[in-house]
Tab-separated table of N, CA, C and O in Angstrom:
chain	number	residue	atom	x	y	z
A	314	MET	N	0.825	-1.191	0.000
A	314	MET	CA	0.000	0.000	0.000
A	314	MET	C	0.868	1.254	0.000
A	314	MET	O	0.657	2.152	-0.780
A	315	LEU	N	1.855	1.290	0.912
A	315	LEU	CA	2.752	2.438	0.995
A	315	LEU	C	3.516	2.620	-0.304
A	315	LEU	O	3.689	3.737	-0.779
A	316	THR	N	3.933	1.518	-0.899
A	316	THR	CA	4.648	1.591	-2.171
A	316	THR	C	3.754	2.204	-3.249
A	316	THR	O	4.199	3.040	-4.021
A	317	ALA	N	2.486	1.800	-3.288
A	317	ALA	CA	1.559	2.350	-4.276
A	317	ALA	C	1.365	3.848	-4.070
A	317	ALA	O	1.324	4.617	-5.033
A	318	VAL	N	1.266	4.288	-2.820
A	318	VAL	CA	1.123	5.714	-2.521
A	318	VAL	C	2.363	6.466	-2.974
A	318	VAL	O	2.283	7.522	-3.601
A	319	PHE	N	3.547	5.930	-2.652
A	319	PHE	CA	4.807	6.560	-3.057
A	319	PHE	C	4.892	6.675	-4.568
A	319	PHE	O	5.254	7.710	-5.103
A	320	MET	N	4.535	5.583	-5.260
A	320	MET	CA	4.608	5.597	-6.726
A	320	MET	C	3.638	6.625	-7.310
A	320	MET	O	3.963	7.318	-8.266
A	321	THR	N	2.470	6.763	-6.734
A	321	THR	CA	1.505	7.750	-7.207
A	321	THR	C	2.042	9.161	-6.998
A	321	THR	O	1.954	10.005	-7.889
A	322	LEU	N	2.594	9.412	-5.813
A	322	LEU	CA	3.172	10.728	-5.544
A	322	LEU	C	4.327	11.012	-6.484
A	322	LEU	O	4.447	12.100	-7.032
A	323	PHE	N	5.196	10.030	-6.680
A	323	PHE	CA	6.353	10.200	-7.556
A	323	PHE	C	5.898	10.512	-8.976
A	323	PHE	O	6.407	11.421	-9.617
A	324	ALA	N	4.897	9.785	-9.451
A	324	ALA	CA	4.395	10.010	-10.811
A	324	ALA	C	3.786	11.401	-10.949
A	324	ALA	O	3.908	12.038	-11.992
A	325	SER	N	3.154	11.888	-9.892
A	325	SER	CA	2.518	13.200	-9.987
A	325	SER	C	3.538	14.326	-10.081
A	325	SER	O	3.249	15.383	-10.608
A	326	PHE	N	4.724	14.098	-9.564
A	326	PHE	CA	5.767	15.116	-9.651
A	326	PHE	C	6.599	14.976	-10.909
A	326	PHE	O	7.392	15.831	-11.240
A	327	GLY	N	6.474	13.882	-11.598
A	327	GLY	CA	7.231	13.675	-12.834
A	327	GLY	C	8.608	13.113	-12.538
A	327	GLY	O	8.922	12.720	-11.422
A	328	ASN	N	9.414	13.107	-13.542
A	328	ASN	CA	10.761	12.554	-13.443
A	328	ASN	C	11.673	13.576	-12.777
A	328	ASN	O	11.864	14.658	-13.281
A	329	PHE	N	12.231	13.222	-11.633
A	329	PHE	CA	13.102	14.148	-10.920
A	329	PHE	C	14.444	14.328	-11.614
A	329	PHE	O	15.075	15.358	-11.497
A	330	GLY	N	14.892	13.325	-12.341
A	330	GLY	CA	16.128	13.446	-13.107
A	330	GLY	C	15.797	13.986	-14.483
A	330	GLY	O	14.656	14.271	-14.813
A	331	THR	N	16.798	14.138	-15.300
A	331	THR	CA	16.545	14.612	-16.651
A	331	THR	C	16.413	13.431	-17.586
A	331	THR	O	16.942	12.351	-17.315
A	332	VAL	N	15.727	13.639	-18.665
A	332	VAL	CA	15.600	12.586	-19.663
A	332	VAL	C	16.980	12.240	-20.208
A	332	VAL	O	17.308	11.087	-20.410
A	333	ALA	N	17.808	13.257	-20.426
A	333	ALA	CA	19.143	13.020	-20.979
A	333	ALA	C	19.954	12.097	-20.078
A	333	ALA	O	20.685	11.242	-20.558
A	334	SER	N	19.831	12.241	-18.764
A	334	SER	CA	20.609	11.391	-17.867
A	334	SER	C	20.004	10.004	-17.753
A	334	SER	O	20.680	9.068	-17.355
A	335	ALA	N	18.723	9.859	-18.095
A	335	ALA	CA	18.061	8.567	-18.000
A	335	ALA	C	18.240	7.730	-19.266
A	335	ALA	O	17.844	6.579	-19.297
A	336	GLN	N	18.812	8.299	-20.295
A	336	GLN	CA	18.987	7.599	-21.549
A	336	GLN	C	19.893	6.387	-21.358
A	336	GLN	O	20.935	6.479	-20.737
A	337	THR	N	19.483	5.260	-21.908
A	337	THR	CA	20.343	4.092	-21.878
A	337	THR	C	21.260	4.075	-23.101
A	337	THR	O	22.319	3.494	-23.052
A	338	LYS	N	20.828	4.726	-24.170
A	338	LYS	CA	21.646	4.845	-25.373
A	338	LYS	C	22.302	6.221	-25.372
A	338	LYS	O	21.741	7.173	-24.851
A	339	PRO	N	23.460	6.335	-25.997
A	339	PRO	CA	24.022	7.682	-26.200
A	339	PRO	C	23.049	8.515	-27.041
A	339	PRO	O	22.248	7.965	-27.806
A	340	MET	N	23.125	9.816	-26.905
A	340	MET	CA	22.267	10.728	-27.655
A	340	MET	C	23.129	11.690	-28.459
A	340	MET	O	23.986	12.363	-27.896
A	341	VAL	N	22.901	11.734	-29.757
A	341	VAL	CA	23.575	12.684	-30.634
A	341	VAL	C	22.608	13.834	-30.878
A	341	VAL	O	21.455	13.614	-31.240
A	342	VAL	N	23.096	15.040	-30.661
A	342	VAL	CA	22.282	16.232	-30.825
A	342	VAL	C	22.895	17.099	-31.920
A	342	VAL	O	24.098	17.362	-31.899
A	343	LEU	N	22.057	17.521	-32.856
A	343	LEU	CA	22.482	18.409	-33.935
A	343	LEU	C	21.708	19.712	-33.832
A	343	LEU	O	20.478	19.696	-33.760
A	344	VAL	N	22.425	20.829	-33.827
A	344	VAL	CA	21.803	22.149	-33.911
A	344	VAL	C	21.935	22.579	-35.368
A	344	VAL	O	23.055	22.685	-35.879
A	345	ARG	N	20.790	22.802	-36.018
A	345	ARG	CA	20.810	23.048	-37.462
A	345	ARG	C	19.808	24.116	-37.861
A	345	ARG	O	18.899	24.437	-37.102
A	346	ALA	N	20.003	24.626	-39.080
A	346	ALA	CA	19.061	25.576	-39.677
A	346	ALA	C	19.062	25.369	-41.189
A	346	ALA	O	20.097	25.021	-41.773
A	347	ASP	N	17.916	25.589	-41.805
A	347	ASP	CA	17.812	25.414	-43.259
A	347	ASP	C	18.747	26.340	-44.019
A	347	ASP	O	19.270	25.981	-45.068
A	348	TRP	N	18.966	27.553	-43.506
A	348	TRP	CA	19.782	28.552	-44.192
A	348	TRP	C	21.288	28.362	-43.967
A	348	TRP	O	22.097	29.030	-44.584
A	349	CYS	N	21.655	27.456	-43.109
A	349	CYS	CA	23.067	27.255	-42.732
A	349	CYS	C	23.796	26.404	-43.775
A	349	CYS	O	23.492	25.228	-43.959
A	350	ARG	N	24.764	27.006	-44.440
A	350	ARG	CA	25.526	26.263	-45.460
A	350	ARG	C	26.350	25.131	-44.857
A	350	ARG	O	26.495	24.080	-45.457
A	351	ALA	N	26.872	25.347	-43.659
A	351	ALA	CA	27.630	24.283	-42.983
A	351	ALA	C	26.718	23.096	-42.674
A	351	ALA	O	27.120	21.937	-42.813
A	352	CYS	N	25.483	23.388	-42.290
A	352	CYS	CA	24.510	22.321	-42.014
A	352	CYS	C	24.196	21.543	-43.291
A	352	CYS	O	24.087	20.315	-43.270
A	353	GLN	N	24.056	22.260	-44.379
A	353	GLN	CA	23.776	21.623	-45.665
A	353	GLN	C	24.934	20.717	-46.074
A	353	GLN	O	24.718	19.636	-46.624
A	354	ARG	N	26.128	21.157	-45.789
A	354	ARG	CA	27.308	20.361	-46.128
A	354	ARG	C	27.412	19.119	-45.227
A	354	ARG	O	27.833	18.056	-45.682
A	355	LEU	N	27.011	19.256	-43.977
A	355	LEU	CA	27.070	18.153	-43.018
A	355	LEU	C	25.933	17.150	-43.219
A	355	LEU	O	26.092	15.962	-42.921
A	356	GLU	N	24.821	17.601	-43.737
A	356	GLU	CA	23.605	16.792	-43.812
A	356	GLU	C	23.778	15.391	-44.424
A	356	GLU	O	23.305	14.407	-43.832
A	357	PRO	N	24.437	15.216	-45.572
A	357	PRO	CA	24.565	13.861	-46.132
A	357	PRO	C	25.305	12.906	-45.189
A	357	PRO	O	24.879	11.763	-44.996
A	358	THR	N	26.375	13.367	-44.593
A	358	THR	CA	27.138	12.529	-43.662
A	358	THR	C	26.306	12.221	-42.433
A	358	THR	O	26.238	11.078	-41.973
A	359	TYR	N	25.656	13.242	-41.887
A	359	TYR	CA	24.821	13.068	-40.693
A	359	TYR	C	23.704	12.058	-40.959
A	359	TYR	O	23.475	11.147	-40.156
A	360	ASN	N	23.019	12.184	-42.083
A	360	ASN	CA	21.923	11.272	-42.404
A	360	ASN	C	22.415	9.845	-42.601
A	360	ASN	O	21.755	8.889	-42.193
A	361	GLU	N	23.567	9.700	-43.216
A	361	GLU	CA	24.156	8.374	-43.403
A	361	GLU	C	24.486	7.737	-42.052
A	361	GLU	O	24.182	6.572	-41.807
A	362	LEU	N	25.088	8.518	-41.166
A	362	LEU	CA	25.440	7.998	-39.840
A	362	LEU	C	24.192	7.719	-39.008
A	362	LEU	O	24.161	6.759	-38.228
A	363	LYS	N	23.181	8.526	-39.191
A	363	LYS	CA	21.914	8.318	-38.489
A	363	LYS	C	21.305	6.975	-38.893
A	363	LYS	O	20.809	6.232	-38.042
A	364	GLN	N	21.377	6.633	-40.167
A	364	GLN	CA	20.876	5.329	-40.623
A	364	GLN	C	21.751	4.199	-40.087
A	364	GLN	O	21.253	3.168	-39.658
A	365	GLN	N	23.049	4.398	-40.123
A	365	GLN	CA	23.981	3.363	-39.693
A	365	GLN	C	23.889	3.080	-38.192
A	365	GLN	O	23.979	1.930	-37.767
A	366	TYR	N	23.729	4.124	-37.380
A	366	TYR	CA	23.763	3.978	-35.925
A	366	TYR	C	22.397	4.142	-35.255
A	366	TYR	O	22.296	4.084	-34.030
A	367	GLY	N	21.345	4.343	-36.019
A	367	GLY	CA	20.036	4.661	-35.471
A	367	GLY	C	19.466	3.649	-34.496
A	367	GLY	O	18.660	4.002	-33.645
A	368	ASP	N	19.880	2.402	-34.599
A	368	ASP	CA	19.375	1.394	-33.670
A	368	ASP	C	20.151	1.373	-32.352
A	368	ASP	O	19.693	0.789	-31.380
A	369	ARG	N	21.299	2.051	-32.309
A	369	ARG	CA	22.127	2.027	-31.093
A	369	ARG	C	22.312	3.386	-30.443
A	369	ARG	O	22.786	3.490	-29.314
A	370	ILE	N	21.953	4.438	-31.176
A	370	ILE	CA	22.133	5.808	-30.688
A	370	ILE	C	20.839	6.575	-30.957
A	370	ILE	O	20.237	6.427	-32.015
A	371	ASN	N	20.429	7.400	-30.001
A	371	ASN	CA	19.282	8.287	-30.208
A	371	ASN	C	19.776	9.566	-30.878
A	371	ASN	O	20.755	10.156	-30.439
A	372	PHE	N	19.078	9.988	-31.921
A	372	PHE	CA	19.424	11.203	-32.654
A	372	PHE	C	18.343	12.253	-32.437
A	372	PHE	O	17.155	11.964	-32.574
A	373	VAL	N	18.785	13.458	-32.092
A	373	VAL	CA	17.884	14.574	-31.845
A	373	VAL	C	18.383	15.768	-32.640
A	373	VAL	O	19.582	16.058	-32.634
A	374	GLU	N	17.458	16.460	-33.305
A	374	GLU	CA	17.817	17.662	-34.056
A	374	GLU	C	17.067	18.854	-33.488
A	374	GLU	O	15.865	18.769	-33.248
A	375	PHE	N	17.790	19.928	-33.268
A	375	PHE	CA	17.202	21.186	-32.839
A	375	PHE	C	17.275	22.151	-34.015
A	375	PHE	O	18.352	22.614	-34.372
A	376	ASP	N	16.137	22.432	-34.612
A	376	ASP	CA	16.043	23.299	-35.786
A	376	ASP	C	15.877	24.749	-35.333
A	376	ASP	O	14.911	25.091	-34.665
A	377	VAL	N	16.829	25.583	-35.708
A	377	VAL	CA	16.800	27.005	-35.342
A	377	VAL	C	16.661	27.885	-36.587
A	377	VAL	O	17.158	28.999	-36.631
A	378	THR	N	15.952	27.376	-37.587
A	378	THR	CA	15.786	28.079	-38.856
A	378	THR	C	15.100	29.423	-38.679
A	378	THR	O	15.480	30.409	-39.309
A	379	ASN	N	14.078	29.480	-37.841
A	379	ASN	CA	13.332	30.717	-37.628
A	379	ASN	C	12.831	30.751	-36.183
A	379	ASN	O	13.103	29.831	-35.407
A	380	GLU	N	12.098	31.796	-35.832
A	380	GLU	CA	11.634	31.951	-34.450
A	380	GLU	C	10.724	30.802	-34.016
A	380	GLU	O	10.821	30.323	-32.889
A	381	GLU	N	9.859	30.372	-34.908
A	381	GLU	CA	8.917	29.296	-34.584
A	381	GLU	C	9.639	27.975	-34.326
A	381	GLU	O	9.381	27.295	-33.335
A	382	THR	N	10.553	27.604	-35.229
A	382	THR	CA	11.269	26.335	-35.039
A	382	THR	C	12.214	26.419	-33.844
A	382	THR	O	12.416	25.423	-33.146
A	383	THR	N	12.771	27.591	-33.604
A	383	THR	CA	13.662	27.766	-32.453
A	383	THR	C	12.887	27.603	-31.156
A	383	THR	O	13.369	26.955	-30.214
A	384	ALA	N	11.689	28.166	-31.085
A	384	ALA	CA	10.863	28.019	-29.883
A	384	ALA	C	10.499	26.553	-29.645
A	384	ALA	O	10.548	26.065	-28.511
A	385	ALA	N	10.162	25.843	-30.717
A	385	ALA	CA	9.844	24.415	-30.590
A	385	ALA	C	11.076	23.622	-30.155
A	385	ALA	O	10.985	22.726	-29.315
A	386	ALA	N	12.226	23.961	-30.711
A	386	ALA	CA	13.469	23.282	-30.344
A	386	ALA	C	13.819	23.541	-28.884
A	386	ALA	O	14.255	22.639	-28.170
A	387	GLU	N	13.606	24.765	-28.443
A	387	GLU	CA	13.891	25.104	-27.048
A	387	GLU	C	13.000	24.302	-26.104
A	387	GLU	O	13.466	23.760	-25.094
A	388	ALA	N	11.726	24.189	-26.434
A	388	ALA	CA	10.802	23.411	-25.608
A	388	ALA	C	11.213	21.944	-25.570
A	388	ALA	O	11.207	21.308	-24.508
A	389	ARG	N	11.599	21.409	-26.716
A	389	ARG	CA	12.034	20.015	-26.778
A	389	ARG	C	13.322	19.816	-25.982
A	389	ARG	O	13.482	18.828	-25.275
A	390	ALA	N	14.245	20.768	-26.099
A	390	ALA	CA	15.504	20.674	-25.346
A	390	ALA	C	15.241	20.641	-23.846
A	390	ALA	O	15.828	19.830	-23.120
A	391	LYS	N	14.343	21.489	-23.395
A	391	LYS	CA	14.005	21.509	-21.963
A	391	LYS	C	13.392	20.186	-21.543
A	391	LYS	O	13.726	19.649	-20.490
A	392	LYS	N	12.513	19.653	-22.369
A	392	LYS	CA	11.868	18.377	-22.073
A	392	LYS	C	12.892	17.245	-21.985
A	392	LYS	O	12.746	16.333	-21.182
A	393	LEU	N	13.922	17.326	-22.794
A	393	LEU	CA	14.967	16.300	-22.807
A	393	LEU	C	16.056	16.545	-21.758
A	393	LEU	O	17.010	15.778	-21.670
A	394	GLY	N	15.935	17.629	-21.005
A	394	GLY	CA	16.962	17.945	-20.014
A	394	GLY	C	18.192	18.588	-20.619
A	394	GLY	O	19.269	18.570	-20.033
A	395	LEU	N	18.035	19.180	-21.815
A	395	LEU	CA	19.150	19.783	-22.535
A	395	LEU	C	18.977	21.293	-22.688
A	395	LEU	O	19.527	21.897	-23.602
A	396	GLY	N	18.230	21.894	-21.799
A	396	GLY	CA	17.958	23.324	-21.879
A	396	GLY	C	19.212	24.180	-21.837
A	396	GLY	O	19.344	25.136	-22.610
A	397	LYS	N	20.137	23.844	-20.956
A	397	LYS	CA	21.381	24.629	-20.861
A	397	LYS	C	22.222	24.470	-22.120
A	397	LYS	O	22.793	25.435	-22.619
A	398	PHE	N	22.294	23.256	-22.623
A	398	PHE	CA	23.040	23.019	-23.861
A	398	PHE	C	22.439	23.838	-24.994
A	398	PHE	O	23.161	24.503	-25.738
A	399	PHE	N	21.114	23.801	-25.122
A	399	PHE	CA	20.462	24.530	-26.201
A	399	PHE	C	20.705	26.031	-26.066
A	399	PHE	O	21.043	26.690	-27.049
A	400	ALA	N	20.544	26.557	-24.878
A	400	ALA	CA	20.749	27.997	-24.664
A	400	ALA	C	22.164	28.411	-25.054
A	400	ALA	O	22.368	29.469	-25.649
A	401	ALA	N	23.137	27.569	-24.757
A	401	ALA	CA	24.532	27.887	-25.057
A	401	ALA	C	24.876	27.708	-26.531
A	401	ALA	O	25.848	28.294	-27.012
A	402	ASN	N	24.082	26.904	-27.264
A	402	ASN	CA	24.458	26.547	-28.633
A	402	ASN	C	23.443	26.880	-29.709
A	402	ASN	O	23.672	26.573	-30.878
A	403	LYS	N	22.345	27.545	-29.365
A	403	LYS	CA	21.307	27.783	-30.370
A	403	LYS	C	21.761	28.693	-31.504
A	403	LYS	O	21.178	28.682	-32.578
A	404	LYS	N	22.821	29.429	-31.298
A	404	LYS	CA	23.359	30.278	-32.374
A	404	LYS	C	24.555	29.628	-33.066
A	404	LYS	O	25.131	30.210	-33.974
A	405	ASN	N	24.908	28.426	-32.644
A	405	ASN	CA	26.047	27.696	-33.212
A	405	ASN	C	25.543	26.579	-34.119
A	405	ASN	O	25.637	25.398	-33.784
A	406	THR	N	25.003	26.958	-35.267
A	406	THR	CA	24.499	25.937	-36.174
A	406	THR	C	25.636	25.049	-36.647
A	406	THR	O	26.792	25.438	-36.636
A	407	SER	N	25.268	23.855	-37.031
A	407	SER	CA	26.207	22.819	-37.450
A	407	SER	C	27.007	22.279	-36.263
A	407	SER	O	28.096	21.756	-36.430
A	408	THR	N	26.432	22.395	-35.067
A	408	THR	CA	27.058	21.820	-33.872
A	408	THR	C	26.480	20.433	-33.638
A	408	THR	O	25.265	20.246	-33.656
A	409	VAL	N	27.369	19.478	-33.428
A	409	VAL	CA	26.983	18.114	-33.098
A	409	VAL	C	27.580	17.797	-31.736
A	409	VAL	O	28.771	18.022	-31.503
A	410	ALA	N	26.738	17.281	-30.845
A	410	ALA	CA	27.205	16.902	-29.511
A	410	ALA	C	26.713	15.499	-29.203
A	410	ALA	O	25.676	15.061	-29.714
A	411	ILE	N	27.469	14.803	-28.368
A	411	ILE	CA	27.057	13.478	-27.917
A	411	ILE	C	26.943	13.520	-26.403
A	411	ILE	O	27.846	14.007	-25.714
A	412	PHE	N	25.816	12.986	-25.914
A	412	PHE	CA	25.577	12.875	-24.483
A	412	PHE	C	25.474	11.401	-24.119
A	412	PHE	O	24.869	10.617	-24.846
A	413	LYS	N	26.080	11.062	-23.003
A	413	LYS	CA	25.990	9.698	-22.493
A	413	LYS	C	25.857	9.792	-20.980
A	413	LYS	O	26.665	10.463	-20.327
A	414	GLY	N	24.829	9.159	-20.447
A	414	GLY	CA	24.608	9.206	-19.007
A	414	GLY	C	24.409	10.620	-18.489
A	414	GLY	O	24.796	10.931	-17.371
A	415	GLY	N	23.838	11.475	-19.313
A	415	GLY	CA	23.572	12.845	-18.906
A	415	GLY	C	24.755	13.784	-19.026
A	415	GLY	O	24.644	14.966	-18.723
A	416	LYS	N	25.887	13.278	-19.494
A	416	LYS	CA	27.081	14.121	-19.632
A	416	LYS	C	27.442	14.291	-21.099
A	416	LYS	O	27.374	13.349	-21.881
A	417	GLN	N	27.849	15.494	-21.429
A	417	GLN	CA	28.295	15.779	-22.783
A	417	GLN	C	29.710	15.241	-22.925
A	417	GLN	O	30.615	15.639	-22.197
A	418	ILE	N	29.894	14.317	-23.875
A	418	ILE	CA	31.203	13.678	-24.024
A	418	ILE	C	31.905	14.028	-25.330
A	418	ILE	O	33.048	13.639	-25.537
A	419	PHE	N	31.207	14.760	-26.204
A	419	PHE	CA	31.799	15.115	-27.502
A	419	PHE	C	31.063	16.327	-28.050
A	419	PHE	O	29.853	16.449	-27.902
A	420	THR	N	31.824	17.215	-28.681
A	420	THR	CA	31.239	18.350	-29.392
A	420	THR	C	32.100	18.674	-30.598
A	420	THR	O	33.320	18.642	-30.517
A	421	ALA	N	31.435	18.976	-31.688
A	421	ALA	CA	32.130	19.440	-32.894
A	421	ALA	C	31.218	20.423	-33.607
A	421	ALA	O	30.001	20.295	-33.566
A	422	ASP	N	31.816	21.410	-34.238
A	422	ASP	CA	31.026	22.293	-35.086
A	422	ASP	C	31.795	22.546	-36.369
A	422	ASP	O	33.014	22.565	-36.393
A	423	HIS	N	31.032	22.659	-37.431
A	423	HIS	CA	31.606	22.839	-38.761
A	423	HIS	C	32.647	21.761	-39.072
A	423	HIS	O	33.680	22.026	-39.671
A	424	ASN	N	32.362	20.555	-38.650
A	424	ASN	CA	33.239	19.422	-38.908
A	424	ASN	C	32.503	18.485	-39.859
A	424	ASN	O	31.419	18.016	-39.550
A	425	TYR	N	33.120	18.191	-40.982
A	425	TYR	CA	32.480	17.384	-42.013
A	425	TYR	C	33.167	16.029	-42.184
A	425	TYR	O	32.817	15.269	-43.085
A	426	ASP	N	34.120	15.730	-41.320
A	426	ASP	CA	34.894	14.503	-41.417
A	426	ASP	C	34.111	13.331	-40.833
A	426	ASP	O	33.927	13.238	-39.617
A	427	ARG	N	33.649	12.462	-41.684
A	427	ARG	CA	32.849	11.310	-41.274
A	427	ARG	C	33.569	10.482	-40.218
A	427	ARG	O	32.966	10.040	-39.243
A	428	GLN	N	34.870	10.259	-40.399
A	428	GLN	CA	35.617	9.400	-39.481
A	428	GLN	C	35.653	9.979	-38.059
A	428	GLN	O	35.634	9.238	-37.085
A	429	THR	N	35.679	11.299	-37.934
A	429	THR	CA	35.641	11.926	-36.607
A	429	THR	C	34.373	11.512	-35.873
A	429	THR	O	34.409	11.154	-34.693
A	430	TYR	N	33.251	11.522	-36.583
A	430	TYR	CA	31.982	11.145	-35.972
A	430	TYR	C	31.914	9.643	-35.700
A	430	TYR	O	31.436	9.225	-34.647
A	431	VAL	N	32.389	8.836	-36.623
A	431	VAL	CA	32.412	7.385	-36.404
A	431	VAL	C	33.208	7.078	-35.137
A	431	VAL	O	32.763	6.300	-34.288
A	432	ASN	N	34.372	7.682	-35.004
A	432	ASN	CA	35.202	7.451	-33.809
A	432	ASN	C	34.471	7.878	-32.539
A	432	ASN	O	34.478	7.151	-31.532
A	433	ALA	N	33.821	9.023	-32.580
A	433	ALA	CA	33.095	9.527	-31.405
A	433	ALA	C	31.895	8.629	-31.085
A	433	ALA	O	31.637	8.340	-29.918
A	434	PHE	N	31.168	8.180	-32.099
A	434	PHE	CA	30.019	7.312	-31.879
A	434	PHE	C	30.474	5.982	-31.278
A	434	PHE	O	29.856	5.476	-30.342
A	435	GLU	N	31.528	5.403	-31.843
A	435	GLU	CA	32.032	4.134	-31.330
A	435	GLU	C	32.504	4.263	-29.873
A	435	GLU	O	32.248	3.380	-29.064
A	436	LYS	N	33.157	5.358	-29.565
A	436	LYS	CA	33.590	5.589	-28.184
A	436	LYS	C	32.383	5.711	-27.259
A	436	LYS	O	32.380	5.170	-26.153
A	437	ALA	N	31.349	6.406	-27.708
A	437	ALA	CA	30.148	6.581	-26.887
A	437	ALA	C	29.422	5.253	-26.652
A	437	ALA	O	28.762	5.076	-25.629
A	438	LEU	N	29.544	4.338	-27.566
A	438	LEU	CA	28.869	3.038	-27.459
A	438	LEU	C	29.590	2.067	-26.522
A	438	LEU	O	29.012	1.056	-26.129
A	439	LYS	N	30.813	2.379	-26.164
A	439	LYS	CA	31.580	1.475	-25.274
A	439	LYS	C	31.129	1.608	-23.852
A	439	LYS	O	30.681	2.587	-23.374
């Protein structure tokens, strides 16, 4: 009975930790915009890696193309426990970060080298 009461109270307050820290898979986050030439250059490599690693890594994109998409991205970042990351990087399009266990373990911006990402993804999976 006490356990049921505790669980009900806990559920009513929501998750006390962040979603990012609760992830069992690493999370790759991309800050992008339609108008960003660096993002356009990164897109083919990113999409290829997303297909290759999609079953082992969670991929999240924060679109900052305009005010509307930025507001939606900010809300999603907060929901995922990445509000501080988003606030610090929303003007840094073409930024890719990897989070594991709630900690940021990799960041790159304006990097188009596929092997750099493969190495970072493989390290995050260990």
